[in-house]
Amino acid sequence: MDMLFFDNIDKLGRIILTTVVVYVLIILFTKISGKRSTSQLNNFDWIVTVMIGSLSASTILLKDIPVIEGMSAILVLYLLQFLVTKYASISPQFSSFILSEPRIVFYQGQFLPDAMRDERLTRQEIECAMRSEGIHNFDDVEAVVFESDAKLTIIPKLSSSDDKELDDTVSETIAPLM
């Protein structure tokens, strides 16, 4: 119970110094690795982010993990993330393997229960996404797409004042998902 609030000054000093070093290096690694590291996260990016957080905490708090070892592990994760995402950008098959495909969960006034069940989405979540876009009527929505980054994208219906034909017209961004 005597170590509940304070153990010793050496340990505290090590934690403070390690925290500063790890913080600076993660900021540097993130800056070098680019926007992808802090963008909307898909499953793959989320896993890497959690692993980096865990490695950072371990490096900061565990005295038997030297800073250079913890930072090497984090650097390898950033490198792996870069290589995997680079390869995914040139290989559609690999991209399909590691990333979730977008899926239509609401189309032309109808909730799609099978798609919603497979994606574990509720009607309330879809309605919330519509409200957040300022849409209050199902008839104003062409489709709702559950994206690979777990965001719900609302695609509004074309208004009758648009010069495109409304009969049997499918949005160019929806057609590949059908």
PDB file of C-alpha atoms in Angstrom:
ATOM      1  CA  MET A   1       0.000   0.000   0.000  1.00  0.00           C
ATOM      2  CA  ASP A   2       3.006   2.282   0.477  1.00  0.00           C
ATOM      3  CA  MET A   3       3.549   2.519  -3.335  1.00  0.00           C
ATOM      4  CA  LEU A   4      -0.016   3.640  -4.053  1.00  0.00           C
ATOM      5  CA  PHE A   5       0.842   7.304  -4.683  1.00  0.00           C
ATOM      6  CA  PHE A   6       4.610   7.364  -5.010  1.00  0.00           C
ATOM      7  CA  ASP A   7       7.360   4.787  -5.359  1.00  0.00           C
ATOM      8  CA  ASN A   8      10.615   6.657  -5.920  1.00  0.00           C
ATOM      9  CA  ILE A   9      11.988   9.685  -7.711  1.00  0.00           C
ATOM     10  CA  ASP A  10      14.120   7.641 -10.132  1.00  0.00           C
ATOM     11  CA  LYS A  11      11.118   5.728 -11.440  1.00  0.00           C
ATOM     12  CA  LEU A  12       9.105   8.936 -11.775  1.00  0.00           C
ATOM     13  CA  GLY A  13      11.957  10.636 -13.613  1.00  0.00           C
ATOM     14  CA  ARG A  14      12.296   7.691 -16.013  1.00  0.00           C
ATOM     15  CA  ILE A  15       8.559   7.740 -16.760  1.00  0.00           C
ATOM     16  CA  ILE A  16       8.563  11.483 -17.419  1.00  0.00           C
ATOM     17  CA  LEU A  17      11.637  11.324 -19.663  1.00  0.00           C
ATOM     18  CA  THR A  18      10.368   8.252 -21.527  1.00  0.00           C
ATOM     19  CA  THR A  19       6.966   9.871 -22.036  1.00  0.00           C
ATOM     20  CA  VAL A  20       8.548  12.951 -23.609  1.00  0.00           C
ATOM     21  CA  VAL A  21      10.794  10.865 -25.901  1.00  0.00           C
ATOM     22  CA  VAL A  22       7.972   8.506 -26.960  1.00  0.00           C
ATOM     23  CA  TYR A  23       5.607  11.443 -27.553  1.00  0.00           C
ATOM     24  CA  VAL A  24       8.098  13.309 -29.732  1.00  0.00           C
ATOM     25  CA  LEU A  25       9.003  10.197 -31.737  1.00  0.00           C
ATOM     26  CA  ILE A  26       5.349   9.209 -32.322  1.00  0.00           C
ATOM     27  CA  ILE A  27       4.576  12.746 -33.528  1.00  0.00           C
ATOM     28  CA  LEU A  28       7.603  12.519 -35.849  1.00  0.00           C
ATOM     29  CA  PHE A  29       6.666   9.030 -37.130  1.00  0.00           C
ATOM     30  CA  THR A  30       3.063  10.113 -37.688  1.00  0.00           C
ATOM     31  CA  LYS A  31       4.160  13.212 -39.594  1.00  0.00           C
ATOM     32  CA  ILE A  32       6.490  11.158 -41.792  1.00  0.00           C
ATOM     33  CA  SER A  33       3.922   8.419 -42.438  1.00  0.00           C
ATOM     34  CA  GLY A  34       1.363  10.931 -43.697  1.00  0.00           C
ATOM     35  CA  LYS A  35      -2.339  11.640 -43.393  1.00  0.00           C
ATOM     36  CA  ARG A  36      -3.287   7.975 -43.528  1.00  0.00           C
ATOM     37  CA  SER A  37      -2.107   7.488 -39.942  1.00  0.00           C
ATOM     38  CA  THR A  38      -4.652   9.940 -38.558  1.00  0.00           C
ATOM     39  CA  SER A  39      -7.454   9.786 -41.120  1.00  0.00           C
ATOM     40  CA  GLN A  40     -10.802   8.075 -40.748  1.00  0.00           C
ATOM     41  CA  LEU A  41      -9.831   4.610 -39.635  1.00  0.00           C
ATOM     42  CA  ASN A  42     -10.799   1.395 -41.334  1.00  0.00           C
ATOM     43  CA  ASN A  43     -10.380  -1.896 -39.451  1.00  0.00           C
ATOM     44  CA  PHE A  44      -6.754  -2.294 -40.477  1.00  0.00           C
ATOM     45  CA  ASP A  45      -5.748   1.260 -39.479  1.00  0.00           C
ATOM     46  CA  TRP A  46      -7.621   0.947 -36.188  1.00  0.00           C
ATOM     47  CA  ILE A  47      -5.700  -2.210 -35.241  1.00  0.00           C
ATOM     48  CA  VAL A  48      -2.364  -0.526 -35.974  1.00  0.00           C
ATOM     49  CA  THR A  49      -3.388   2.508 -33.902  1.00  0.00           C
ATOM     50  CA  VAL A  50      -4.336   0.342 -30.923  1.00  0.00           C
ATOM     51  CA  MET A  51      -1.068  -1.577 -31.192  1.00  0.00           C
ATOM     52  CA  ILE A  52       0.935   1.669 -31.297  1.00  0.00           C
ATOM     53  CA  GLY A  53      -0.886   2.891 -28.193  1.00  0.00           C
ATOM     54  CA  SER A  54      -0.184  -0.335 -26.360  1.00  0.00           C
ATOM     55  CA  LEU A  55       3.483  -0.335 -27.333  1.00  0.00           C
ATOM     56  CA  SER A  56       3.800   3.311 -26.304  1.00  0.00           C
ATOM     57  CA  ALA A  57       2.264   2.667 -22.886  1.00  0.00           C
ATOM     58  CA  SER A  58       4.456  -0.386 -22.345  1.00  0.00           C
ATOM     59  CA  THR A  59       7.580   1.534 -23.320  1.00  0.00           C
ATOM     60  CA  ILE A  60       6.679   4.396 -20.988  1.00  0.00           C
ATOM     61  CA  LEU A  61       5.649   2.361 -17.931  1.00  0.00           C
ATOM     62  CA  LEU A  62       7.703  -0.846 -18.036  1.00  0.00           C
ATOM     63  CA  LYS A  63      11.298  -0.313 -17.020  1.00  0.00           C
ATOM     64  CA  ASP A  64      12.498  -3.519 -18.675  1.00  0.00           C
ATOM     65  CA  ILE A  65      11.563  -2.187 -22.145  1.00  0.00           C
ATOM     66  CA  PRO A  66      14.209   0.268 -23.335  1.00  0.00           C
ATOM     67  CA  VAL A  67      12.995   3.253 -25.340  1.00  0.00           C
ATOM     68  CA  ILE A  68      14.903   2.127 -28.439  1.00  0.00           C
ATOM     69  CA  GLU A  69      13.144  -1.276 -28.417  1.00  0.00           C
ATOM     70  CA  GLY A  70       9.679   0.214 -27.960  1.00  0.00           C
ATOM     71  CA  MET A  71      10.259   2.837 -30.640  1.00  0.00           C
ATOM     72  CA  SER A  72      11.677   0.188 -33.007  1.00  0.00           C
ATOM     73  CA  ALA A  73       8.484  -1.839 -32.627  1.00  0.00           C
ATOM     74  CA  ILE A  74       6.368   1.268 -33.286  1.00  0.00           C
ATOM     75  CA  LEU A  75       8.494   2.196 -36.302  1.00  0.00           C
ATOM     76  CA  VAL A  76       8.063  -1.325 -37.713  1.00  0.00           C
ATOM     77  CA  LEU A  77       4.263  -0.997 -37.312  1.00  0.00           C
ATOM     78  CA  TYR A  78       4.282   2.307 -39.207  1.00  0.00           C
ATOM     79  CA  LEU A  79       6.438   0.721 -41.899  1.00  0.00           C
ATOM     80  CA  LEU A  80       4.122  -2.295 -42.172  1.00  0.00           C
ATOM     81  CA  GLN A  81       1.095  -0.012 -42.354  1.00  0.00           C
ATOM     82  CA  PHE A  82       2.770   1.981 -45.120  1.00  0.00           C
ATOM     83  CA  LEU A  83       3.685  -1.138 -47.110  1.00  0.00           C
ATOM     84  CA  VAL A  84       0.280  -2.777 -46.726  1.00  0.00           C
ATOM     85  CA  THR A  85      -1.622   0.373 -47.692  1.00  0.00           C
ATOM     86  CA  LYS A  86       0.755   1.048 -50.591  1.00  0.00           C
ATOM     87  CA  TYR A  87       0.216  -2.475 -51.940  1.00  0.00           C
ATOM     88  CA  ALA A  88      -3.543  -2.196 -51.362  1.00  0.00           C
ATOM     89  CA  SER A  89      -3.586   0.975 -53.474  1.00  0.00           C
ATOM     90  CA  ILE A  90      -2.139  -0.906 -56.467  1.00  0.00           C
ATOM     91  CA  SER A  91      -3.769  -4.298 -55.989  1.00  0.00           C
ATOM     92  CA  PRO A  92      -7.595  -4.379 -55.958  1.00  0.00           C
ATOM     93  CA  GLN A  93      -7.566  -8.039 -54.874  1.00  0.00           C
ATOM     94  CA  PHE A  94      -5.346  -7.318 -51.868  1.00  0.00           C
ATOM     95  CA  SER A  95      -7.366  -4.220 -51.047  1.00  0.00           C
ATOM     96  CA  SER A  96     -10.578  -6.281 -51.068  1.00  0.00           C
ATOM     97  CA  PHE A  97      -8.911  -8.825 -48.798  1.00  0.00           C
ATOM     98  CA  ILE A  98      -7.823  -6.392 -46.074  1.00  0.00           C
ATOM     99  CA  LEU A  99     -10.551  -3.735 -46.319  1.00  0.00           C
ATOM    100  CA  SER A 100     -14.270  -4.104 -45.852  1.00  0.00           C
ATOM    101  CA  GLU A 101     -16.401  -3.364 -48.882  1.00  0.00           C
ATOM    102  CA  PRO A 102     -18.977  -0.563 -48.669  1.00  0.00           C
ATOM    103  CA  ARG A 103     -22.542  -1.846 -48.421  1.00  0.00           C
ATOM    104  CA  ILE A 104     -25.940  -0.354 -49.112  1.00  0.00           C
ATOM    105  CA  VAL A 105     -28.147  -0.625 -46.013  1.00  0.00           C
ATOM    106  CA  PHE A 106     -31.042   1.602 -47.131  1.00  0.00           C
ATOM    107  CA  TYR A 107     -32.230   2.025 -50.706  1.00  0.00           C
ATOM    108  CA  GLN A 108     -35.106   4.009 -52.229  1.00  0.00           C
ATOM    109  CA  GLY A 109     -37.159   4.302 -49.054  1.00  0.00           C
ATOM    110  CA  GLN A 110     -36.503   0.769 -47.820  1.00  0.00           C
ATOM    111  CA  PHE A 111     -34.278  -0.464 -45.012  1.00  0.00           C
ATOM    112  CA  LEU A 112     -32.381  -3.571 -46.138  1.00  0.00           C
ATOM    113  CA  PRO A 113     -32.693  -5.912 -43.133  1.00  0.00           C
ATOM    114  CA  ASP A 114     -30.260  -8.580 -44.378  1.00  0.00           C
ATOM    115  CA  ALA A 115     -27.532  -6.007 -45.022  1.00  0.00           C
ATOM    116  CA  MET A 116     -28.266  -4.286 -41.711  1.00  0.00           C
ATOM    117  CA  ARG A 117     -28.112  -7.588 -39.833  1.00  0.00           C
ATOM    118  CA  ASP A 118     -24.839  -8.600 -41.539  1.00  0.00           C
ATOM    119  CA  GLU A 119     -23.290  -5.229 -40.683  1.00  0.00           C
ATOM    120  CA  ARG A 120     -24.864  -5.211 -37.185  1.00  0.00           C
ATOM    121  CA  LEU A 121     -26.556  -1.862 -37.758  1.00  0.00           C
ATOM    122  CA  THR A 122     -29.822  -0.731 -36.251  1.00  0.00           C
ATOM    123  CA  ARG A 123     -32.523   1.353 -37.841  1.00  0.00           C
ATOM    124  CA  GLN A 124     -31.875   4.005 -35.186  1.00  0.00           C
ATOM    125  CA  GLU A 125     -28.233   4.353 -36.275  1.00  0.00           C
ATOM    126  CA  ILE A 126     -29.245   4.888 -39.888  1.00  0.00           C
ATOM    127  CA  GLU A 127     -31.950   7.375 -38.912  1.00  0.00           C
ATOM    128  CA  CYS A 128     -29.423   9.232 -36.744  1.00  0.00           C
ATOM    129  CA  ALA A 129     -27.070   9.547 -39.737  1.00  0.00           C
ATOM    130  CA  MET A 130     -29.949  10.929 -41.816  1.00  0.00           C
ATOM    131  CA  ARG A 131     -30.862  13.479 -39.140  1.00  0.00           C
ATOM    132  CA  SER A 132     -27.237  14.554 -38.804  1.00  0.00           C
ATOM    133  CA  GLU A 133     -27.314  15.368 -42.532  1.00  0.00           C
ATOM    134  CA  GLY A 134     -30.474  17.409 -42.045  1.00  0.00           C
ATOM    135  CA  ILE A 135     -32.702  14.830 -43.731  1.00  0.00           C
ATOM    136  CA  HIS A 136     -36.008  14.185 -41.996  1.00  0.00           C
ATOM    137  CA  ASN A 137     -37.910  12.242 -44.647  1.00  0.00           C
ATOM    138  CA  PHE A 138     -37.035   8.787 -45.989  1.00  0.00           C
ATOM    139  CA  ASP A 139     -38.345   9.835 -49.406  1.00  0.00           C
ATOM    140  CA  ASP A 140     -35.478  12.344 -49.672  1.00  0.00           C
ATOM    141  CA  VAL A 141     -32.845   9.591 -49.518  1.00  0.00           C
ATOM    142  CA  GLU A 142     -31.715   7.543 -52.499  1.00  0.00           C
ATOM    143  CA  ALA A 143     -29.420   5.316 -50.425  1.00  0.00           C
ATOM    144  CA  VAL A 144     -27.416   4.954 -47.247  1.00  0.00           C
ATOM    145  CA  VAL A 145     -24.037   3.296 -47.611  1.00  0.00           C
ATOM    146  CA  PHE A 146     -22.111   1.747 -44.729  1.00  0.00           C
ATOM    147  CA  GLU A 147     -18.548   2.622 -45.723  1.00  0.00           C
ATOM    148  CA  SER A 148     -15.333   0.683 -45.114  1.00  0.00           C
ATOM    149  CA  ASP A 149     -14.383   3.174 -42.389  1.00  0.00           C
ATOM    150  CA  ALA A 150     -17.694   2.416 -40.586  1.00  0.00           C
ATOM    151  CA  LYS A 151     -19.256   5.765 -41.500  1.00  0.00           C
ATOM    152  CA  LEU A 152     -22.769   5.999 -42.874  1.00  0.00           C
ATOM    153  CA  THR A 153     -22.937   8.009 -46.105  1.00  0.00           C
ATOM    154  CA  ILE A 154     -26.294   9.489 -47.050  1.00  0.00           C
ATOM    155  CA  ILE A 155     -26.936   9.857 -50.777  1.00  0.00           C
ATOM    156  CA  PRO A 156     -29.888  12.190 -51.322  1.00  0.00           C
ATOM    157  CA  LYS A 157     -32.372  11.704 -54.140  1.00  0.00           C
ATOM    158  CA  LEU A 158     -32.052  13.970 -57.124  1.00  0.00           C
ATOM    159  CA  SER A 159     -34.700  16.646 -57.006  1.00  0.00           C
ATOM    160  CA  SER A 160     -37.197  16.950 -59.839  1.00  0.00           C
ATOM    161  CA  SER A 161     -35.608  20.284 -60.788  1.00  0.00           C
ATOM    162  CA  ASP A 162     -32.357  18.534 -61.754  1.00  0.00           C
ATOM    163  CA  ASP A 163     -31.990  18.071 -65.487  1.00  0.00           C
ATOM    164  CA  LYS A 164     -31.216  14.354 -65.243  1.00  0.00           C
ATOM    165  CA  GLU A 165     -33.950  11.834 -65.766  1.00  0.00           C
ATOM    166  CA  LEU A 166     -35.209  10.468 -62.483  1.00  0.00           C
ATOM    167  CA  ASP A 167     -36.771   7.325 -63.926  1.00  0.00           C
ATOM    168  CA  ASP A 168     -34.549   4.301 -63.318  1.00  0.00           C
ATOM    169  CA  THR A 169     -31.451   6.453 -62.844  1.00  0.00           C
ATOM    170  CA  VAL A 170     -28.921   4.985 -60.438  1.00  0.00           C
ATOM    171  CA  SER A 171     -26.202   7.186 -59.005  1.00  0.00           C
ATOM    172  CA  GLU A 172     -22.729   6.482 -60.387  1.00  0.00           C
ATOM    173  CA  THR A 173     -21.444   6.002 -56.854  1.00  0.00           C
ATOM    174  CA  ILE A 174     -24.189   3.524 -55.949  1.00  0.00           C
ATOM    175  CA  ALA A 175     -24.149   1.385 -59.109  1.00  0.00           C
ATOM    176  CA  PRO A 176     -20.928  -0.526 -58.278  1.00  0.00           C
ATOM    177  CA  LEU A 177     -22.400  -1.567 -54.921  1.00  0.00           C
ATOM    178  CA  MET A 178     -25.510  -3.126 -56.399  1.00  0.00           C
TER     179      MET A 178
END
